[in-house]
CSV table of C-alpha atoms in Angstrom, one decimal:
chain,number,residue,atom,x,y,z
A,1,MET,CA,260.3,49.6,97.6
A,2,PRO,CA,259.0,46.4,99.2
A,3,ALA,CA,256.8,46.7,102.3
A,4,LYS,CA,258.5,46.0,105.6
A,5,LYS,CA,257.3,43.0,107.6
A,6,ARG,CA,255.4,44.2,110.6
A,7,GLN,CA,257.2,43.2,113.8
A,8,ASN,CA,255.9,42.8,117.3
A,9,ASP,CA,255.7,46.1,119.2
A,10,PRO,CA,257.0,45.4,122.8
A,11,ALA,CA,255.4,48.6,123.9
A,12,THR,CA,251.9,48.0,122.7
A,13,GLY,CA,251.9,44.2,122.7
A,14,LYS,CA,250.6,44.1,119.1
A,15,LYS,CA,251.4,41.2,116.8
A,16,ASN,CA,251.2,40.8,113.0
A,17,LYS,CA,248.2,39.0,111.5
A,18,LYS,CA,250.1,35.7,110.8
A,19,GLU,CA,251.1,35.4,114.4
A,20,LYS,CA,247.6,36.2,115.6
A,21,ARG,CA,246.1,33.5,113.4
A,22,GLY,CA,248.7,31.0,114.6
A,23,GLU,CA,247.9,31.8,118.2
A,24,LEU,CA,244.2,31.1,117.6
A,25,ALA,CA,244.7,27.5,116.6
A,26,VAL,CA,247.0,26.2,119.4
A,27,ILE,CA,245.9,23.1,121.2
A,28,ASN,CA,244.5,23.1,124.7
A,29,SER,CA,247.3,24.1,127.1
A,30,ASP,CA,246.3,21.4,129.5
A,31,LEU,CA,247.9,18.9,127.2
A,32,ARG,CA,251.3,20.3,128.0
A,33,ASP,CA,250.9,19.4,131.6
A,34,GLU,CA,253.3,16.6,132.5
A,35,ALA,CA,250.8,15.0,134.9
A,36,VAL,CA,248.2,14.9,132.1
A,37,GLN,CA,250.6,13.4,129.7
A,38,LYS,CA,251.7,10.7,132.2
A,39,SER,CA,248.1,9.8,133.0
A,40,MET,CA,247.3,9.5,129.3
A,41,ARG,CA,250.4,7.4,128.6
A,42,ASP,CA,249.6,5.1,131.5
A,43,ALA,CA,246.0,4.6,130.3
A,44,TRP,CA,247.1,3.9,126.8
A,45,GLN,CA,249.7,1.3,127.9
A,46,ARG,CA,247.2,-0.4,130.3
A,47,LYS,CA,244.7,-0.7,127.5
A,48,GLU,CA,247.4,-2.0,125.1
A,49,SER,CA,248.2,-4.8,127.5
A,50,ASN,CA,244.5,-5.6,127.9
A,51,ILE,CA,244.3,-6.1,124.2
A,52,LEU,CA,246.9,-8.8,124.2
A,53,LEU,CA,245.6,-10.6,127.3
A,54,ASP,CA,241.8,-10.1,127.3
A,55,CYS,CA,240.9,-9.0,123.8
A,56,GLU,CA,239.6,-5.7,125.2
A,57,PRO,CA,239.0,-2.7,122.9
A,58,PHE,CA,242.0,-1.1,121.4
A,59,PRO,CA,243.5,1.9,123.3
A,60,HIS,CA,241.8,5.2,122.6
A,61,CYS,CA,241.8,8.7,124.1
A,62,GLN,CA,239.3,11.6,123.8
A,63,ILE,CA,240.4,15.2,124.3
A,64,THR,CA,237.6,17.7,124.9
A,65,ARG,CA,238.1,21.4,124.0
A,66,PHE,CA,241.0,20.4,121.7
A,67,LEU,CA,241.5,23.9,120.3
A,68,GLN,CA,241.6,26.9,122.6
A,69,SER,CA,239.8,29.5,120.4
A,70,GLU,CA,236.1,28.9,120.0
A,71,SER,CA,235.9,31.6,117.3
A,72,PHE,CA,238.6,29.7,115.3
A,73,VAL,CA,236.7,26.4,115.6
A,74,GLU,CA,233.4,28.1,114.4
A,75,SER,CA,235.2,29.7,111.4
A,76,LEU,CA,236.8,26.3,110.6
A,77,GLN,CA,233.4,24.6,110.6
A,78,ALA,CA,232.0,27.3,108.3
A,79,GLU,CA,234.9,26.9,106.0
A,80,LEU,CA,234.6,23.1,105.8
A,81,LEU,CA,230.9,23.3,105.1
A,82,GLN,CA,231.7,25.3,101.9
A,83,LEU,CA,233.8,22.4,100.5
A,84,ASN,CA,232.6,20.2,97.7
A,85,PHE,CA,231.6,16.8,99.1
A,86,ASN,CA,231.4,13.6,97.1
A,87,SER,CA,228.7,11.0,98.0
A,88,LYS,CA,230.3,7.7,98.8
A,89,SER,CA,228.4,4.4,99.0
A,90,ASN,CA,229.4,0.7,98.9
A,91,ASP,CA,229.0,-2.4,101.1
A,92,LEU,CA,230.9,-0.6,104.0
A,93,TYR,CA,229.6,2.9,104.1
A,94,LYS,CA,227.3,5.7,103.0
A,95,PHE,CA,228.3,9.3,103.7
A,96,GLN,CA,229.8,12.4,102.0
A,97,GLN,CA,233.5,13.1,101.9
A,98,SER,CA,235.7,16.0,100.7
A,99,ASP,CA,238.8,15.5,98.7
A,100,ASP,CA,242.1,15.1,100.6
A,101,LEU,CA,242.8,18.4,102.4
A,102,GLY,CA,246.6,18.1,102.1
A,103,GLU,CA,246.8,20.8,99.4
A,104,ARG,CA,244.0,23.1,100.6
A,105,LYS,CA,245.1,26.8,100.9
A,106,GLU,CA,242.1,28.2,102.9
A,107,ASP,CA,243.1,30.0,106.0
A,108,HIS,CA,241.6,27.9,108.7
A,109,ILE,CA,242.0,24.5,106.9
A,110,SER,CA,245.7,25.0,106.3
A,111,GLN,CA,246.2,26.2,109.8
A,112,ILE,CA,244.4,23.2,111.5
A,113,ARG,CA,246.4,20.9,109.2
A,114,SER,CA,249.6,22.5,110.4
A,115,VAL,CA,248.6,22.3,114.0
A,116,ILE,CA,247.6,18.6,113.8
A,117,PHE,CA,250.6,17.4,111.8
A,118,GLY,CA,253.0,19.7,113.6
A,119,GLU,CA,252.6,20.6,117.2
A,120,PHE,CA,250.0,17.9,118.0
A,121,ARG,CA,252.0,15.1,116.2
A,122,VAL,CA,255.1,16.0,118.2
A,123,TRP,CA,253.1,15.9,121.4
A,124,LEU,CA,251.4,12.6,120.5
A,125,SER,CA,254.8,11.0,119.6
A,126,GLU,CA,256.1,11.9,123.0
A,127,VAL,CA,253.0,10.7,124.9
A,128,LEU,CA,252.6,7.4,123.0
A,129,GLN,CA,256.4,6.9,122.6
A,130,VAL,CA,255.8,6.1,118.9
A,131,ASP,CA,257.8,7.7,116.0
A,132,LEU,CA,255.1,9.3,113.9
A,133,GLU,CA,255.9,10.6,110.4
A,134,ALA,CA,255.1,14.2,109.4
A,135,THR,CA,252.9,13.1,106.5
A,136,VAL,CA,249.5,14.8,105.7
A,137,ASP,CA,246.5,12.4,105.4
A,138,ILE,CA,243.3,14.3,106.3
A,139,SER,CA,239.8,14.8,104.9
A,140,CYS,CA,236.4,16.1,105.9
A,141,ALA,CA,233.4,13.8,106.3
A,142,LYS,CA,229.8,14.7,106.6
A,143,TYR,CA,227.2,12.2,107.9
A,144,GLU,CA,223.5,13.0,107.6
A,145,HIS,CA,220.3,11.0,108.1
A,146,THR,CA,220.8,7.2,107.6
A,147,ASP,CA,224.5,7.7,106.8
A,148,VAL,CA,226.8,5.0,108.3
A,149,LEU,CA,230.3,3.6,108.3
A,150,LEU,CA,230.2,-0.1,109.3
A,151,CYS,CA,232.6,-2.2,111.3
A,152,HIS,CA,236.2,-2.1,110.0
A,153,ASP,CA,239.7,-1.9,111.5
A,154,ASP,CA,241.3,0.9,109.5
A,155,GLU,CA,244.4,-1.2,108.8
A,156,LEU,CA,246.4,-0.2,105.7
A,157,GLU,CA,250.1,-0.2,105.3
A,158,GLY,CA,251.7,2.6,107.3
A,159,ARG,CA,248.7,3.8,109.3
A,160,ARG,CA,249.5,3.8,113.0
A,161,VAL,CA,247.2,6.3,114.8
A,162,ALA,CA,243.7,7.4,113.6
A,163,PHE,CA,242.2,10.7,114.7
A,164,ILE,CA,238.8,12.4,114.4
A,165,LEU,CA,238.1,16.1,115.3
A,166,TYR,CA,234.4,16.7,115.7
A,167,LEU,CA,232.7,19.9,114.6
A,168,VAL,CA,229.1,19.0,115.4
A,169,PRO,CA,226.1,20.8,117.0
A,170,PRO,CA,224.9,19.7,120.4
A,171,TRP,CA,224.6,15.9,120.0
A,172,GLU,CA,222.6,13.4,121.9
A,173,VAL,CA,222.5,9.6,122.0
A,174,LYS,CA,219.1,9.6,120.2
A,175,ASP,CA,220.8,11.3,117.2
A,176,GLY,CA,223.0,8.2,116.5
A,177,GLY,CA,226.3,8.7,114.9
A,178,THR,CA,228.4,7.4,117.8
A,179,LEU,CA,231.9,6.0,117.4
A,180,ASP,CA,231.4,2.4,118.4
A,181,LEU,CA,234.4,0.3,119.6
A,182,PHE,CA,234.2,-3.5,119.3
A,183,SER,CA,235.7,-6.3,121.3
A,184,THR,CA,237.3,-9.2,119.4
A,185,ASP,CA,237.5,-13.0,119.8
A,186,GLU,CA,240.5,-15.3,119.7
A,187,HIS,CA,240.7,-15.0,115.9
A,188,CYS,CA,240.9,-11.2,116.2
A,189,GLN,CA,237.4,-10.9,114.7
A,190,PRO,CA,234.9,-8.3,115.9
A,191,VAL,CA,232.3,-9.6,118.3
A,192,SER,CA,230.1,-6.8,119.8
A,193,VAL,CA,230.1,-3.1,120.6
A,194,VAL,CA,231.6,-2.5,124.1
A,195,LYS,CA,232.0,1.3,124.1
A,196,SER,CA,230.2,4.1,122.3
A,197,LEU,CA,231.7,7.6,122.1
A,198,LEU,CA,229.3,10.5,121.5
A,199,PRO,CA,230.5,13.2,119.1
A,200,CYS,CA,231.2,16.4,120.9
A,201,TRP,CA,232.0,19.9,119.6
A,202,ASN,CA,235.7,20.7,119.4
A,203,SER,CA,236.7,17.2,120.8
A,204,LEU,CA,239.4,15.0,119.3
A,205,VAL,CA,239.4,11.2,119.5
A,206,PHE,CA,242.5,9.2,118.5
A,207,PHE,CA,243.2,5.5,118.7
A,208,GLU,CA,245.9,3.1,117.6
A,209,VAL,CA,245.4,1.2,114.3
A,210,SER,CA,245.9,-2.5,115.0
A,211,PRO,CA,244.6,-5.9,114.1
A,212,VAL,CA,241.9,-5.5,116.7
A,213,SER,CA,241.0,-1.8,116.2
A,214,PHE,CA,237.5,-2.6,114.9
A,215,HIS,CA,235.1,0.3,115.1
A,216,GLN,CA,232.2,1.9,113.3
A,217,VAL,CA,230.2,5.1,112.9
A,218,ALA,CA,226.7,4.2,113.9
A,219,GLU,CA,223.9,5.2,111.7
A,220,VAL,CA,222.9,8.9,112.0
A,221,LEU,CA,219.3,9.0,113.1
A,222,SER,CA,218.7,12.7,113.3
A,223,GLU,CA,217.0,14.3,110.3
A,224,GLU,CA,218.2,17.8,111.1
A,225,LYS,CA,221.7,17.5,112.4
A,226,CYS,CA,224.9,17.1,110.4
A,227,ARG,CA,227.8,15.0,111.9
A,228,LEU,CA,230.8,17.0,110.5
A,229,SER,CA,234.3,15.9,111.3
A,230,LEU,CA,238.0,16.1,110.2
A,231,SER,CA,239.7,12.8,110.2
A,232,GLY,CA,242.9,11.1,109.1
A,233,TRP,CA,245.9,9.0,110.1
A,234,PHE,CA,249.4,9.5,111.5
A,235,HIS,CA,251.8,7.2,109.8
A,236,GLY,CA,254.4,5.1,111.4
A,237,PRO,CA,255.7,1.5,111.9
A,238,SER,CA,252.8,-0.9,111.7
A,239,LEU,CA,252.0,-3.4,114.4
A,240,PRO,CA,252.5,-7.1,113.7
A,241,ARG,CA,249.4,-8.6,112.1
A,242,PRO,CA,248.3,-12.2,112.6
A,243,SER,CA,247.6,-14.5,109.7
A,244,ARG,CA,244.2,-13.9,108.2
A,245,TYR,CA,241.4,-16.0,109.7
A,246,ILE,CA,239.3,-17.8,107.2
A,247,GLU,CA,235.9,-19.1,108.3
A,248,PRO,CA,235.2,-22.8,107.6
A,249,PRO,CA,232.9,-23.2,104.7
A,250,VAL,CA,229.3,-24.2,105.2
A,251,PRO,CA,228.8,-27.8,104.3
A,252,ARG,CA,227.0,-28.5,101.0
A,253,HIS,CA,224.6,-31.3,100.3
A,254,THR,CA,223.2,-33.0,97.2
A,255,HIS,CA,219.4,-33.0,96.6
A,256,ILE,CA,217.2,-34.7,99.0
A,257,PRO,CA,214.8,-37.4,97.6
A,258,ARG,CA,211.4,-35.7,97.4
A,259,ASP,CA,209.1,-36.4,94.4
A,260,GLU,CA,207.4,-33.9,92.2
A,261,SER,CA,204.2,-33.8,94.3
A,262,LEU,CA,206.0,-31.3,96.5
A,263,LEU,CA,206.3,-29.0,93.5
A,264,PHE,CA,202.6,-29.1,92.8
A,265,GLU,CA,201.8,-28.4,96.4
A,266,TRP,CA,204.0,-25.4,96.8
A,267,VAL,CA,204.9,-23.8,93.4
A,268,ASN,CA,202.6,-21.5,91.3
A,269,GLU,CA,201.4,-23.9,88.6
A,270,MET,CA,202.4,-21.3,85.9
A,271,TYR,CA,206.1,-22.2,86.6
A,272,LEU,CA,205.4,-25.9,86.1
A,273,ASP,CA,204.2,-25.4,82.5
A,274,PRO,CA,207.0,-26.7,80.2
A,275,ARG,CA,206.2,-23.9,77.6
A,276,TYR,CA,206.5,-21.2,80.2
A,277,GLN,CA,209.7,-22.8,81.5
A,278,ALA,CA,211.2,-22.6,78.0
A,279,ARG,CA,210.3,-18.8,77.9
A,280,VAL,CA,211.9,-18.3,81.3
A,281,GLN,CA,215.0,-20.2,80.3
A,282,GLN,CA,215.5,-18.1,77.2
A,283,GLU,CA,215.2,-14.9,79.2
A,284,PHE,CA,217.6,-16.2,81.8
A,285,GLU,CA,220.2,-17.3,79.3
A,286,GLU,CA,220.2,-13.9,77.8
A,287,SER,CA,220.7,-11.9,81.0
A,288,SER,CA,221.9,-14.6,83.6
A,289,GLU,CA,219.3,-13.3,86.0
A,290,ILE,CA,215.5,-13.3,86.5
A,291,CYS,CA,212.8,-12.5,89.1
A,292,LEU,CA,209.8,-14.8,89.2
A,293,ALA,CA,206.9,-13.0,90.8
A,294,THR,CA,204.2,-14.8,92.9
A,295,PHE,CA,206.4,-18.0,93.0
A,296,LEU,CA,204.8,-19.8,95.9
A,297,GLN,CA,201.1,-20.6,96.0
A,298,VAL,CA,199.4,-17.9,98.0
A,299,THR,CA,198.0,-20.4,100.6
A,300,LYS,CA,201.4,-21.8,101.3
A,301,LEU,CA,203.0,-18.3,101.7
A,302,GLN,CA,200.2,-17.4,104.2
A,303,TRP,CA,200.8,-20.7,106.0
A,304,ILE,CA,204.4,-19.7,106.5
A,305,CYS,CA,203.6,-16.2,107.6
A,306,GLN,CA,200.9,-17.3,110.1
A,307,ASN,CA,203.0,-20.1,111.7
A,308,THR,CA,205.5,-18.2,113.9
A,309,VAL,CA,208.2,-17.6,111.3
A,310,PHE,CA,208.0,-13.9,112.1
A,311,GLN,CA,208.4,-14.6,115.8
A,312,MET,CA,211.9,-16.1,115.5
A,313,ASP,CA,214.5,-14.3,117.5
A,314,TYR,CA,217.7,-15.2,115.6
A,315,GLY,CA,219.3,-13.9,112.4
A,316,ARG,CA,219.8,-17.3,110.8
A,317,ALA,CA,217.3,-20.1,111.6
A,318,ASP,CA,218.2,-23.5,112.9
A,319,MET,CA,216.3,-25.7,110.6
A,320,GLN,CA,215.9,-28.3,113.3
A,321,SER,CA,213.7,-26.1,115.4
A,322,VAL,CA,211.6,-24.2,112.9
A,323,PRO,CA,207.8,-24.8,112.4
A,324,SER,CA,206.9,-27.7,110.0
A,325,CYS,CA,205.8,-25.3,107.2
A,326,VAL,CA,209.3,-23.7,107.2
A,327,GLN,CA,211.0,-27.0,107.2
A,328,GLU,CA,208.8,-28.2,104.4
A,329,CYS,CA,209.6,-25.1,102.3
A,330,TRP,CA,213.3,-25.7,102.9
A,331,GLU,CA,213.0,-29.3,101.8
A,332,LEU,CA,211.2,-28.0,98.6
A,333,LEU,CA,214.2,-25.9,97.7
A,334,SER,CA,216.6,-28.8,98.5
A,335,SER,CA,214.6,-31.5,96.7
A,336,GLU,CA,215.5,-33.5,93.6
A,337,SER,CA,212.4,-32.3,91.8
A,338,PHE,CA,213.3,-28.6,92.5
A,339,PHE,CA,216.8,-29.2,91.1
A,340,ILE,CA,215.2,-30.4,87.9
A,341,LEU,CA,212.8,-27.4,87.9
A,342,LEU,CA,215.8,-25.0,88.2
A,343,SER,CA,217.5,-26.8,85.4
A,344,ASN,CA,214.5,-26.3,83.2
A,345,LEU,CA,214.2,-22.6,84.2
A,346,THR,CA,217.9,-21.8,83.7
A,347,GLY,CA,219.4,-24.3,81.3
A,348,LEU,CA,222.1,-25.1,83.9
A,349,ARG,CA,223.0,-28.7,84.6
A,350,LEU,CA,221.7,-29.2,88.1
A,351,HIS,CA,220.6,-32.8,87.7
A,352,TYR,CA,222.1,-35.8,85.8
A,353,LEU,CA,218.8,-36.2,83.8
A,354,CYS,CA,219.4,-32.7,82.3
A,355,GLY,CA,221.7,-32.6,79.2
A,356,ASP,CA,224.8,-30.4,78.9
A,357,GLU,CA,225.0,-28.5,75.6
A,358,ASP,CA,228.7,-27.9,76.1
A,359,GLU,CA,229.4,-31.7,76.0
A,360,SER,CA,227.6,-32.3,72.7
A,361,GLU,CA,229.7,-34.4,70.3
A,362,ASN,CA,229.8,-34.6,66.5
A,363,GLU,CA,229.4,-37.8,64.6
A,364,ASP,CA,233.1,-38.7,64.9
A,365,GLY,CA,232.8,-38.7,68.7
A,366,LYS,CA,234.8,-35.5,69.1
A,367,SER,CA,233.6,-32.1,70.3
A,368,GLU,CA,233.6,-29.1,68.0
A,369,THR,CA,236.5,-27.6,69.9
A,370,GLU,CA,238.6,-30.7,69.3
A,371,ASN,CA,237.9,-30.6,65.5
A,372,ARG,CA,239.0,-26.9,65.2
A,373,GLY,CA,242.8,-27.5,65.2
A,374,GLY,CA,245.4,-27.0,62.6
A,375,GLU,CA,245.7,-23.5,61.4
A,376,GLY,CA,244.2,-21.6,64.4
A,377,ASN,CA,246.0,-18.4,65.6
A,378,THR,CA,247.3,-17.8,69.1
A,379,GLN,CA,244.0,-16.4,70.3
A,380,ALA,CA,242.1,-19.4,69.1
A,381,SER,CA,244.6,-21.7,70.8
A,382,ALA,CA,244.2,-19.8,74.0
A,383,SER,CA,240.4,-20.1,73.7
A,384,ASN,CA,240.8,-23.9,73.1
A,385,THR,CA,243.0,-24.2,76.1
A,386,ASP,CA,240.4,-22.3,78.2
A,387,ALA,CA,237.7,-24.6,76.9
A,388,ASP,CA,239.7,-27.7,77.7
A,389,THR,CA,240.3,-26.4,81.2
A,390,SER,CA,236.6,-25.7,81.6
A,391,THR,CA,235.8,-29.1,80.4
A,392,THR,CA,238.3,-30.7,82.8
A,393,GLU,CA,236.8,-28.7,85.7
A,394,LYS,CA,233.3,-30.0,84.8
A,395,LYS,CA,234.5,-33.5,84.6
A,396,ASP,CA,236.2,-33.2,88.0
A,397,LYS,CA,233.0,-31.9,89.5
A,398,GLY,CA,230.9,-34.2,91.6
A,399,PRO,CA,227.1,-34.3,91.6
A,400,PRO,CA,225.2,-30.9,91.8
A,401,THR,CA,225.0,-29.6,95.3
A,402,CYS,CA,223.4,-26.7,97.3
A,403,VAL,CA,223.6,-24.9,100.6
A,404,GLY,CA,220.8,-22.8,102.0
A,405,GLU,CA,219.4,-21.0,105.0
A,406,LEU,CA,216.5,-19.0,106.2
A,407,ARG,CA,217.5,-15.4,107.2
A,408,ARG,CA,215.8,-12.6,109.1
A,409,TRP,CA,216.4,-9.0,108.1
A,410,MET,CA,215.7,-6.0,110.2
A,411,HIS,CA,217.0,-2.5,110.9
A,412,GLY,CA,220.8,-2.5,111.2
A,413,ASP,CA,221.4,-5.8,109.4
A,414,TYR,CA,223.9,-6.1,106.5
A,415,THR,CA,226.6,-8.2,104.9
A,416,LEU,CA,230.1,-7.2,103.7
A,417,LEU,CA,232.3,-8.3,100.9
A,418,HIS,CA,234.9,-10.9,101.9
A,419,ASP,CA,238.1,-11.3,100.0
A,420,SER,CA,238.8,-14.6,101.7
A,421,VAL,CA,235.7,-16.3,100.3
A,422,LYS,CA,236.3,-18.8,97.6
A,423,ARG,CA,235.1,-17.4,94.3
A,424,GLU,CA,233.3,-19.9,92.0
A,425,TYR,CA,230.4,-20.3,89.6
A,426,ALA,CA,227.0,-20.6,91.4
A,427,LEU,CA,223.3,-20.0,90.9
A,428,ASP,CA,222.0,-17.7,93.7
A,429,LEU,CA,218.4,-18.0,94.8
A,430,GLN,CA,216.5,-15.6,97.0
A,431,LEU,CA,212.9,-16.1,98.0
A,432,HIS,CA,211.7,-13.0,99.9
A,433,MET,CA,208.7,-13.0,102.4
A,434,GLY,CA,207.1,-10.2,104.4
A,435,CYS,CA,208.6,-7.3,102.5
A,436,ALA,CA,205.5,-5.9,100.7
A,437,GLY,CA,206.0,-2.2,99.8
A,438,TRP,CA,209.7,-2.3,100.3
A,439,LYS,CA,211.6,0.8,99.0
A,440,SER,CA,215.1,1.0,97.6
A,441,GLU,CA,216.1,3.8,100.0
A,442,PHE,CA,215.6,1.4,102.9
A,443,GLY,CA,218.6,-0.7,101.9
A,444,GLY,CA,218.4,-4.5,102.3
A,445,PHE,CA,218.9,-5.1,98.6
A,446,THR,CA,221.5,-7.5,97.2
A,447,SER,CA,224.2,-5.7,95.2
A,448,TYR,CA,226.4,-7.6,92.7
A,449,ILE,CA,229.7,-6.0,91.7
A,450,ALA,CA,232.8,-7.2,89.8
A,451,HIS,CA,235.9,-8.1,91.8
A,452,ASP,CA,238.1,-5.1,92.5
A,453,GLU,CA,235.6,-2.8,90.9
A,454,ASP,CA,233.1,-0.3,92.5
A,455,GLU,CA,230.6,-0.3,89.6
A,456,GLU,CA,227.4,-2.2,90.4
A,457,LEU,CA,226.5,-4.9,87.9
A,458,LEU,CA,223.0,-5.8,89.2
A,459,THR,CA,220.7,-5.0,92.1
A,460,VAL,CA,218.1,-7.4,93.5
A,461,TYR,CA,215.5,-5.7,95.6
A,462,PRO,CA,213.3,-7.4,98.2
A,463,GLU,CA,210.0,-8.3,96.7
A,464,ASP,CA,207.3,-10.3,98.5
A,465,ASN,CA,207.0,-13.9,97.2
A,466,SER,CA,209.4,-13.3,94.4
A,467,LEU,CA,212.1,-15.8,93.5
A,468,ALA,CA,215.3,-14.1,92.3
A,469,LEU,CA,217.8,-16.3,90.3
A,470,VAL,CA,221.2,-14.9,89.5
A,471,TYR,CA,224.1,-16.8,87.8
A,472,ARG,CA,227.3,-15.6,89.4
A,473,ASP,CA,230.8,-16.2,87.9
A,474,LYS,CA,234.1,-16.3,89.6
A,475,ASP,CA,234.7,-12.5,89.3
A,476,THR,CA,231.4,-11.4,90.8
A,477,LEU,CA,230.8,-10.7,94.4
A,478,LYS,CA,227.7,-9.7,96.3
A,479,PHE,CA,226.6,-8.0,99.6
A,480,ILE,CA,223.4,-7.0,101.3
A,481,LYS,CA,223.2,-3.2,101.8
A,482,HIS,CA,222.8,-2.0,105.4
A,483,ILE,CA,219.1,-1.6,106.3
A,484,ASN,CA,218.6,1.9,107.7
A,485,ASN,CA,216.1,3.4,110.1
A,486,SER,CA,213.8,4.6,107.3
A,487,SER,CA,212.6,1.0,107.0
A,488,SER,CA,211.1,1.0,110.5
A,489,SER,CA,207.9,2.7,109.5
A,490,GLN,CA,207.2,0.4,106.6
A,491,LEU,CA,207.8,-2.8,108.8
A,492,SER,CA,205.8,-1.4,111.7
A,493,SER,CA,202.8,-0.8,109.4
A,494,GLN,CA,202.9,-4.6,108.8
A,495,ASN,CA,203.1,-5.3,112.6
A,496,THR,CA,206.6,-6.8,112.3
A,497,ALA,CA,210.1,-5.7,112.8
A,498,ALA,CA,211.7,-7.8,110.1
A,499,PHE,CA,211.3,-9.6,106.7
A,500,TYR,CA,212.7,-13.0,105.8
A,501,ASP,CA,214.3,-14.8,102.9
A,502,PHE,CA,215.4,-18.2,101.9
A,503,SER,CA,218.9,-17.9,100.5
A,504,PHE,CA,220.3,-20.8,98.5
A,505,ASN,CA,223.4,-21.4,96.3
A,506,TYR,CA,223.4,-24.2,93.7
A,507,TYR,CA,226.5,-25.6,92.1
A,508,GLU,CA,226.6,-27.7,88.9
């Protein structure tokens, strides 16, 4: 005979286990107060209007003591810490994340999921006057020392409100890990952090996902504390999004007329030996990348380091206001003689004096591709078409050009991948200075990946006085990994807060 379901006993006030558990997880009763709801709704609407008029931060709210039962929250934290976490790292973030918790059956996890996407979702829909769907989109994130989630807007189709429930130990500003909110400019692009929210035990933050909802999780600086949180999105009708802003391209220039005496003054004489150049070119043609150690003459490198380069107070140098030694090195990398040197080191056609093997003709005046016709199969025909297209592209190209800059790198600096950037063939050059003893765990390295792929193809680490050359095709993207707080001790040992690099791109 099946056991009877235990009912409430009016006389004793006892309840069955399921109802007891459900009672533990209810949200703070203050949220049911009409005055609290009206105040929150008014604040939300005021900030929403500010977004449209003044580009102020997106609307957000923070609810302290979100759940009534402290014992439930403690049990939930313990249950989450037992999950399997996957390390995640790319241009945008480094942290650990659980799988989606939509199917988890654990007692406290399933219960908090029901509360957030049931009772709280209904409450939030009424307060914000937004029709939120009853979909489950939630996971657990764990941030430890040097972990970070860089500036982004959370916008994906269907996301309307983001939320984070913090399950952290006592947290201070010095621990890092704040939720930083950004202001935006007239192009809806992030400008600067205007508000930082400190993680707090059993507090829930939620904000509207919009074209200006740029935010980040600042780097966790504490070596002992773990920033644990549950986060996800409520889905609903998306807000209108403006057309994507595309930054104007940096102007390119052809080589500047400087003779080869500049090479002999600046470049290690080893790299000016034609026999050594041939060896470098062979290695480069096999791998499409190479690092040339001790590239500048030591006296020239010391001259740069001693002449105020490391006292600059900007991320990208204005070449009109830098010391003469820096200007001279920039001219070296832009000079006609350096274009020829790069051609000899790589086999690329970066000067009209350098031959192009792809344009070699047979004795009849036709290329090998043109003489292969007749009985070729479909694949061969496609290859011929591609070759013809490539030849046409080369014929349409103008003279070789370049674009370059001097950059400063310090704690907190990084670059992100940009889908809007025009993808094309290029020779990337990086000449690092002031980074002796740099370690990979500091970040600051250049990572090359294939378009729409996460797998890393190549990593170029900062190495003092090393010239890195990488030939990049149309399907290869790159970014500079976020420089974390671990780098500070290394840089301070050299009495500086930063290292520098010349970054150039050359186009055939």
